[in-house]
Coordinates of C-alpha atoms in Angstrom, one line a residue:
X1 CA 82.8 176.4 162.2
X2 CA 83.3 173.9 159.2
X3 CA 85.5 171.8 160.6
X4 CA 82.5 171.9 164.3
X5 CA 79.8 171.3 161.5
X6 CA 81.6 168.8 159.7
X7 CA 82.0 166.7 163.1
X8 CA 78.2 167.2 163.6
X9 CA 77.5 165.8 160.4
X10 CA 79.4 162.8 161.1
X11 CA 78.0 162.2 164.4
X12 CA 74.2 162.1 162.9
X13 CA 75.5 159.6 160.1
X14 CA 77.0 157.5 162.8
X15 CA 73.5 157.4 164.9
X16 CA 71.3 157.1 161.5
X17 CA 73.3 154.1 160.3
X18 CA 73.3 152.6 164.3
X19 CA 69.6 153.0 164.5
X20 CA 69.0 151.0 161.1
X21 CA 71.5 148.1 161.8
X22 CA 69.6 147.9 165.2
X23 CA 66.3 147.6 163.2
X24 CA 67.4 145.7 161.2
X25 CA 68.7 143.1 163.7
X26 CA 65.6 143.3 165.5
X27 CA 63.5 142.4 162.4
X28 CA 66.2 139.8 161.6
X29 CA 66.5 137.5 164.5
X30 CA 63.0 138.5 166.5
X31 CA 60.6 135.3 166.6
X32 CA 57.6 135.1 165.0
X33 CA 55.1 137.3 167.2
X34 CA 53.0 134.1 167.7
X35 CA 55.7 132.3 169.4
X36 CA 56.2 135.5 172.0
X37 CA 52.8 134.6 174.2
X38 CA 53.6 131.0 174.7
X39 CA 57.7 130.4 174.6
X40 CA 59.9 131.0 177.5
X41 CA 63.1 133.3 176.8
X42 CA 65.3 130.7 174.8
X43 CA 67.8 129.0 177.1
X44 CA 66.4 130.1 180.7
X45 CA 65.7 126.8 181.8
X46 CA 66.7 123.3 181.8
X47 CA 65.9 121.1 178.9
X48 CA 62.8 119.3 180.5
X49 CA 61.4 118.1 177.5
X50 CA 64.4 115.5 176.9
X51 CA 64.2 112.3 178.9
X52 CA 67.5 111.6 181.1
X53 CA 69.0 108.4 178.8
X54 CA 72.6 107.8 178.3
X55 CA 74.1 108.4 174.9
X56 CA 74.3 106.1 172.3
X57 CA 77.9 104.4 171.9
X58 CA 80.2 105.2 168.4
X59 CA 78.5 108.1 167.1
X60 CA 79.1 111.9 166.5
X61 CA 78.3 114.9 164.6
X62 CA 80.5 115.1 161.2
X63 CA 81.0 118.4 159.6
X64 CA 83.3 118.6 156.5
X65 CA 84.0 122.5 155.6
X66 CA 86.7 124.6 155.8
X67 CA 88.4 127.2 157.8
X68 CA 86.7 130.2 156.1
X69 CA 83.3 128.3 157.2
X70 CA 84.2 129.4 161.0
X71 CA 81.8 131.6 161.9
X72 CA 78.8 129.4 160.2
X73 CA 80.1 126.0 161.8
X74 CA 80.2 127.6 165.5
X75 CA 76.5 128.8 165.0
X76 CA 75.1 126.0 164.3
X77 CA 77.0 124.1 167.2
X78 CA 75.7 126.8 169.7
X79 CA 72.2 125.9 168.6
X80 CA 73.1 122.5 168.7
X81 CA 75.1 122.6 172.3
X82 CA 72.1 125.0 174.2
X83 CA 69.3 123.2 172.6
X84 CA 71.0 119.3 172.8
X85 CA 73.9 118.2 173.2
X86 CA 75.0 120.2 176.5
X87 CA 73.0 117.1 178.2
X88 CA 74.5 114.4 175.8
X89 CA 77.9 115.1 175.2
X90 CA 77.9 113.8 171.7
X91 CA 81.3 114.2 170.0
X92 CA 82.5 116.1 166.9
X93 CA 84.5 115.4 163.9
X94 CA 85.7 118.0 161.7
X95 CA 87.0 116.9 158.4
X96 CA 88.7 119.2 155.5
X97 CA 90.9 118.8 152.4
X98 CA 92.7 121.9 153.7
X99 CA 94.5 122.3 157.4
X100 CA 92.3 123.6 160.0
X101 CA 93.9 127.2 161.5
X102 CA 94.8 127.0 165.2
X103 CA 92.3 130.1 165.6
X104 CA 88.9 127.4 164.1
X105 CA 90.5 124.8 166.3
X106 CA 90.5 126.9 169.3
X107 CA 87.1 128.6 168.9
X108 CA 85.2 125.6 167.8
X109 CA 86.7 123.5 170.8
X110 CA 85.6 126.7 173.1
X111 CA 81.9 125.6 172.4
X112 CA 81.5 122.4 172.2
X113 CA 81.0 120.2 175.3
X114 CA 82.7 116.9 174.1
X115 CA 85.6 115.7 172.4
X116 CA 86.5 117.2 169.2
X117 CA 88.4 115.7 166.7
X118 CA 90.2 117.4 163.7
X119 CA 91.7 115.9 161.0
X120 CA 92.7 116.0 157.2
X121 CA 91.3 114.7 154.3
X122 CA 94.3 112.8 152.0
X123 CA 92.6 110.3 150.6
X124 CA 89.8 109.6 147.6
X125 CA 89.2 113.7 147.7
X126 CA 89.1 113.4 143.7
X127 CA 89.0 111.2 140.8
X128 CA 91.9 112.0 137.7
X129 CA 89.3 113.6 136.0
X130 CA 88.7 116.0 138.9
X131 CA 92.1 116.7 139.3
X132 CA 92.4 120.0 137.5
X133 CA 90.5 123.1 138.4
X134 CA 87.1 123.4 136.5
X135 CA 87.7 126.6 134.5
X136 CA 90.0 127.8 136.9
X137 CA 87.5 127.8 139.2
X138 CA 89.0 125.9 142.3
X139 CA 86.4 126.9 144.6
X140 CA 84.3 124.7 142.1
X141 CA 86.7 122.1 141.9
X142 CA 86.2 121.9 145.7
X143 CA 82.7 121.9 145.5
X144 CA 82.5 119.3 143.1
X145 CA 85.2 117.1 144.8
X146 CA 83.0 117.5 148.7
X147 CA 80.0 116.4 146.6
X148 CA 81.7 113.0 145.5
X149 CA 83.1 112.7 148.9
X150 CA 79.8 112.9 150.6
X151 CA 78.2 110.3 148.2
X152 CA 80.6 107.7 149.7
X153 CA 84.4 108.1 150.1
X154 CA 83.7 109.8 153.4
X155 CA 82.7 107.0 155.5
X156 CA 85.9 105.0 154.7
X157 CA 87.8 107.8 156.8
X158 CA 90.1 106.8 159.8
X159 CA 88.8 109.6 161.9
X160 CA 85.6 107.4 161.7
X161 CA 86.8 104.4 162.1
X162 CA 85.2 103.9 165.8
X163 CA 81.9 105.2 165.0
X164 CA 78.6 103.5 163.5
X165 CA 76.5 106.5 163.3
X166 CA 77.1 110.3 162.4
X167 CA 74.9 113.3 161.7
X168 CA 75.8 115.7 159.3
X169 CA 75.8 119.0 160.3
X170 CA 75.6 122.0 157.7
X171 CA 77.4 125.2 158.6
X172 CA 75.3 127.7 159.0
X173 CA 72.3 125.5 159.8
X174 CA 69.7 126.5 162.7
X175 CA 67.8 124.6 165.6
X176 CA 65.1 126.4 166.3
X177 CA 63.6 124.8 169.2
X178 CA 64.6 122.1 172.1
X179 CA 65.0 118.7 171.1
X180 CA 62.1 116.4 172.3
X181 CA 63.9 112.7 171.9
X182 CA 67.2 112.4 171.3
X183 CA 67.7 111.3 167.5
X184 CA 70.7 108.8 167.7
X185 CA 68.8 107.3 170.9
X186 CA 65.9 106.7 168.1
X187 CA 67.9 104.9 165.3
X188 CA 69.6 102.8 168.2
X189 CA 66.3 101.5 169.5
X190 CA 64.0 101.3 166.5
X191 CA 67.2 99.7 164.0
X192 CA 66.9 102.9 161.7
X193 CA 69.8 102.7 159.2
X194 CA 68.8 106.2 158.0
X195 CA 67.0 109.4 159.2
X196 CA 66.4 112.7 157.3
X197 CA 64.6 116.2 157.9
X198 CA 63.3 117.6 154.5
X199 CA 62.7 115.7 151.3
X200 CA 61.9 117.1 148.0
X201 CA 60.6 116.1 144.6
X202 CA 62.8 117.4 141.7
X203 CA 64.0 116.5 138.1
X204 CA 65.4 113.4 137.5
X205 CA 69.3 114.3 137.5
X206 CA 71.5 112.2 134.8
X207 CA 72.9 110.0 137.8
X208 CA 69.1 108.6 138.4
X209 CA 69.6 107.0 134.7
X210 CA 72.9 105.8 135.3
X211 CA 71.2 103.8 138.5
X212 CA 68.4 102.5 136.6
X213 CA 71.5 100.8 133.9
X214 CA 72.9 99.8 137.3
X215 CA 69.7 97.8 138.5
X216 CA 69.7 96.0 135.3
X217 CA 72.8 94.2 136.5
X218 CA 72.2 94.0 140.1
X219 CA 68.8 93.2 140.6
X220 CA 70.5 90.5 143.6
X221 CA 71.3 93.5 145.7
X222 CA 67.8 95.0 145.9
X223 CA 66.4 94.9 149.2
X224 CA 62.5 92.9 149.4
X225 CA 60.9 95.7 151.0
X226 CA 62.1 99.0 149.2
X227 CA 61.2 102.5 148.8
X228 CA 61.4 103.3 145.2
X229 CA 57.3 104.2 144.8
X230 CA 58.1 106.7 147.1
X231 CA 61.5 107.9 145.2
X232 CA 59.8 108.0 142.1
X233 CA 56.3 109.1 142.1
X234 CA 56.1 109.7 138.3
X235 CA 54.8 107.3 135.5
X236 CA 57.8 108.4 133.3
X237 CA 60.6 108.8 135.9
X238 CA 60.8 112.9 135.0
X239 CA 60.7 113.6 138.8
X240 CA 61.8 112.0 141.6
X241 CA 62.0 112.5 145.4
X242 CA 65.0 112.7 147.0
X243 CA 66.4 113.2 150.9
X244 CA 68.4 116.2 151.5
X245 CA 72.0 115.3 153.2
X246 CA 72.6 118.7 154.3
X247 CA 71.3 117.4 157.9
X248 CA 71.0 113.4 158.2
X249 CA 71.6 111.1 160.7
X250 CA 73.2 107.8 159.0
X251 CA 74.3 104.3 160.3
X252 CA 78.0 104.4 158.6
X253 CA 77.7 100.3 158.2
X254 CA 75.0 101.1 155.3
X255 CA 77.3 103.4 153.4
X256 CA 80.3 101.0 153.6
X257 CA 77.8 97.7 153.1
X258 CA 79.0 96.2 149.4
X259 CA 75.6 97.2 147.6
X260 CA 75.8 100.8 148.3
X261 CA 79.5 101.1 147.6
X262 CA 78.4 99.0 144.3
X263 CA 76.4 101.3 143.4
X264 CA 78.5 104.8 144.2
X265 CA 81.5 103.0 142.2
X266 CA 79.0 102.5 139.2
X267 CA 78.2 106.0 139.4
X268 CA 81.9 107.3 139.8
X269 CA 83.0 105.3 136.9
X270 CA 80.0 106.4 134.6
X271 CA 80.6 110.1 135.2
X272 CA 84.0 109.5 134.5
X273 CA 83.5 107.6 131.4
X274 CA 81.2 110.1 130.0
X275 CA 83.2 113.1 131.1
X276 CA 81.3 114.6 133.3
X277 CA 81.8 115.9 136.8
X278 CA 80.1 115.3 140.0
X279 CA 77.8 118.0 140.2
X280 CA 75.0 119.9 142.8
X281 CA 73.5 117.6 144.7
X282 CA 74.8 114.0 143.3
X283 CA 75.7 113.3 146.6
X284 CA 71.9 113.4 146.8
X285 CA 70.8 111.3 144.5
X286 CA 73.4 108.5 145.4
X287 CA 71.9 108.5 148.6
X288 CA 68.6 108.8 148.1
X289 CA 69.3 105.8 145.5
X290 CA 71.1 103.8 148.2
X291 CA 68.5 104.0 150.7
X292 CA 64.9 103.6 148.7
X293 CA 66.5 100.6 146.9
X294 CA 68.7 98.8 149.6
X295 CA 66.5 99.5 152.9
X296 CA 63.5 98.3 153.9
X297 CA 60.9 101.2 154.6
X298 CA 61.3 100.4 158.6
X299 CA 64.8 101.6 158.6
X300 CA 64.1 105.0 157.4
X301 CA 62.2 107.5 159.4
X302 CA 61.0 111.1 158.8
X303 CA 62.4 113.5 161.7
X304 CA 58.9 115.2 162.1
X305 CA 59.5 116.5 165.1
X306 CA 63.2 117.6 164.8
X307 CA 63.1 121.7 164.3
X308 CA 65.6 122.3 161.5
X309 CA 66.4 125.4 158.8
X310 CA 69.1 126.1 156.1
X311 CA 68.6 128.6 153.9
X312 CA 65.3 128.7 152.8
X313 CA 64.1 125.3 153.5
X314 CA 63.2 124.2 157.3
X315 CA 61.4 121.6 159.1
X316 CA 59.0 122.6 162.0
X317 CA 56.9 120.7 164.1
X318 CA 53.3 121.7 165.1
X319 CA 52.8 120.1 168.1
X320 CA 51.8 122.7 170.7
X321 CA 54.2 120.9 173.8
X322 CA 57.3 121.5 170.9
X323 CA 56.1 124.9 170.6
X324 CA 56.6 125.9 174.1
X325 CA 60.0 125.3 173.7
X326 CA 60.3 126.8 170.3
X327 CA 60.5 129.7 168.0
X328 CA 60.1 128.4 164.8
X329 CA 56.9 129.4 162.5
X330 CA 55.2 125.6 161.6
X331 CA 53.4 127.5 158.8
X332 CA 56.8 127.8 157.2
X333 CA 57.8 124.2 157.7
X334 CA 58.6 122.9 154.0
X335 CA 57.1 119.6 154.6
X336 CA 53.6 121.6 153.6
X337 CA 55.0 122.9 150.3
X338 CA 53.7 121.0 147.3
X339 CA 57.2 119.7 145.8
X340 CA 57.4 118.5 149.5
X341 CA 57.6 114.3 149.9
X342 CA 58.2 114.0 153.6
X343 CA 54.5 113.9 154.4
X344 CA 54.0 110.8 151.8
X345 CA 56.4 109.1 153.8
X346 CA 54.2 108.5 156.8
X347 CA 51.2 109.0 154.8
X348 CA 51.6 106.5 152.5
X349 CA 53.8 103.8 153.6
X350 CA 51.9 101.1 152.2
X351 CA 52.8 102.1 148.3
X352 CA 56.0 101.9 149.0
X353 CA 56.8 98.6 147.9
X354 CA 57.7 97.9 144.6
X355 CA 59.8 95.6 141.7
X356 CA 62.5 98.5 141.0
X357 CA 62.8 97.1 137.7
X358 CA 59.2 97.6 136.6
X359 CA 60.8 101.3 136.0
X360 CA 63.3 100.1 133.3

């Protein structure tokens, strides 16, 4: 009878704990009840919203991560596949510091529809004074050494040699909702050199003083029609707005131009000098640098209608013909929150336009 009771006991566990991970699931992944009235079931039917246009020559989706990052990477690229790319056939490259297992290579090739290339990082990873582990931390060491990478050192890669434009994809990242133009089809025909999804006002980080020290020196390199009201929309340069990279689409003849590598080796050899490390989100202000101060304000446009979500931050569009093919909540979009500068992009592109060294 104990051991029949026992048994029993371990059956009702089983169903209690199936019951809440089913709930839970439910609650997790459901779209928002609004959404339910208007949106088809996701994926039953052709993408209709997205005009029939060839792709645009030399460019691809980068991702640099890591094998552990498997799982993550292969969501996003289902999202990216069922909601894009399945018509386009953009390519993928896949760059690491470490060796790609044949199980990622495998399962990331089994869902993409184009070529995917694979291939190692072995040069300008790290500086000397990255070259040790950061408290014996070498996950931070990593960290640290992707953030530099991404600043600059990445486009010089041979594995993008033959392409002109990329778009970072985050692993882990979600697309909620079809694709309404196709976003490399819109820098090729409008001469963007740089497109992003969220933008947000923060603290100045140290690097933004090291640039200012730089633009004392290189006022020749600043471009006649910049952005830098926008970048810094406080009197005493305490906050300043900056373009997330974790999902930007970027014209790879910009990063390797000599200004912007100018200016990424000034910042490489200030941290250096002063001992410090790149840190969270440096990679961020380089670019956000680059672009306000070297582009003119027509080469950088706001993805407003591109649906896009890491982590807590997300881009939705409102527009009730996106919503129909879409379960993202627009009321969520981070464009509305008030450390938000996306909006003032669009809104205010008239201000944009000033003498960058009026902020020295």
């Amino acid at each position: 009878m104990a051991i029949i009771a026992r048994r029993a006991w371990r059956i009702c566990a089983l169903a209690f704990v199936t019951i809440i991970l089913v709930l839970w699931r439910t609650r997790s992944y459901a779209p928002p009840a609004q959404a339910l009235s208007t949106a088809p079931t996701r994926y039953t039917e052709p993408l209709a919203a997205l005009p029939s246009t060839p792709r645009v020559p030399s460019a691809c989706f980068l991702f640099i991560t890591r094998t552990i990052s498997l799982t993550k990477v292969r969501r996003t690229m289902f999202d990216i596949e069922q909601r894009f790319n399945a018509r386009f056939h953009y390519p993928y490259v896949f760059l690491s510091e470490l060796e790609f297992s044949a199980e990622f290579q495998l399962k990331v090739r089994s869902i993409a529809s184009s070529n995917v290339t694979f291939a190692l990082i072995t040069h300008n990873w790290a500086t000397s004074s990255n070259s040790t582990h950061i408290n014996g931390n070498s996950n931070a060491l990593g960290f640290r050494n992707m953030v530099r990478y991404w600043a600059h050192p990445f486009a010089t890669h041979s594995a993008l040699s033959t392409y002109t434009r990329v778009w970072r994809l985050e692993p882990g990242s979600h697309f909620p909702c079809d694709f309404a133009t196709d976003p490399f089809r819109r820098m090729h025909n409008h001469k963007l050199q740089y497109a992003f999804a969220i933008s947000l006002a923060s603290p100045a980080p140290t690097i933004w003083f090291h640039a200012l020290d730089f633009l004392r020196h290189s006022s020749h390199l600043l471009g006649a029609s910049n952005s830098m009201a926008w970048l810094s929309p406080s009197s005493n340069n305490s906050t300043v707005c900056q373009f997330l990279t974790n999902s930007e689409l970027v014209d790879l003849r910009f990063i390797r131009s000599p200004a912007y590598t100018a200016l990424f080796e000034r910042m490489d050899q200030k941290l250096t000098l002063s001992h410090n490390q790149w840190s969270k989100d440096d990679d961020v202000a380089v670019r956000s640098l680059a672009v306000a101060l070297f582009l003119d304000a027509s080469q950088v446009a706001w993805l407003d209608d591109l649906a896009y979500t890491h982590d807590l931050l997300s881009n939705c569009p409102a527009d009730p013909e996106l919503q129909k093919r879409c379960h993202g909540d627009p009321s969520e979009s981070s464009h509305l929150l008030p450390m938000s500068c996306s909006a003032r992009w669009t809104t205010a592109p008239r201000s944009l336009h000033i003498n960058p060294l009026d902020l020295l």
